[in-house]
Amino acid sequence: TKYNKLSSQLVHDSDNDAIFKVWSEYLSYVQLFLQSPIPSDFTVLKEQLHLCKIHESLVTNQRNALMYKISIDSSMIRDIDVFKNKHVEILKHLVERQNEIEARIDAWEKYRKGQFSLLESIDDIEREKSLLQLKQIYIKSVPKVKSQIEEILVRVTETENEIVQLKSDQSKLLNFIDDISSSSLRLEFTSVHQRLANIRASLETWAGY
């Protein structure tokens, strides 16, 4: 915001050489920003997206202001064309970077949503399992208990399908996150998967019994 005000004041109060100098310095700064690696962390991605939008707005708005202000004479036509082309190229790369950042943010949000849903499903299954009367089973209640176990096993199968989907969503994250985050994600996934597998094994043991 401060730079926008400063450059707007510059456009109104300065000559063409000063405008070109300051604005070219800013474009060089944006180019350096575009050359930096796109982050993988969700929070930093959100910050980068915000920064991209600020740069896009500044480059677009100030280009329009500059083109309106600068009086073009024959000696400046070539410089103006180079200047315009530089703006266009930077805007193109800013949009490309925004699209990639948004795709990564979407991947993170989809994975987190799926993970939250999966953990909720497993918690529900464990609550249902804890309500089963398994410590002392009377002969006459065996059919009922077995039916309850089978119903919970159906829920387990449905939740296993959620794990398959989460695995697919995870693979999209692994395409761009760093090795440490990848290892953490895999360990976390394995832990959740094992938790559900243990529930299935326990229920199937009781069903067989």
CSV table of N, CA and C in Angstrom, one decimal, residues 53 121 169 193:
chain,number,residue,atom,x,y,z
A,53,LYS,N,-1.0,-11.5,-5.4
A,53,LYS,CA,-2.1,-10.6,-5.8
A,53,LYS,C,-1.8,-9.1,-5.7
A,121,SER,N,-14.6,-40.6,11.5
A,121,SER,CA,-15.2,-41.9,11.3
A,121,SER,C,-14.6,-43.0,12.2
A,169,ASP,N,-5.1,-38.4,-2.3
A,169,ASP,CA,-4.9,-37.0,-2.0
A,169,ASP,C,-3.5,-36.7,-1.5
A,193,HIS,N,-3.9,-45.6,9.5
A,193,HIS,CA,-4.2,-46.8,8.8
A,193,HIS,C,-4.1,-48.0,9.7
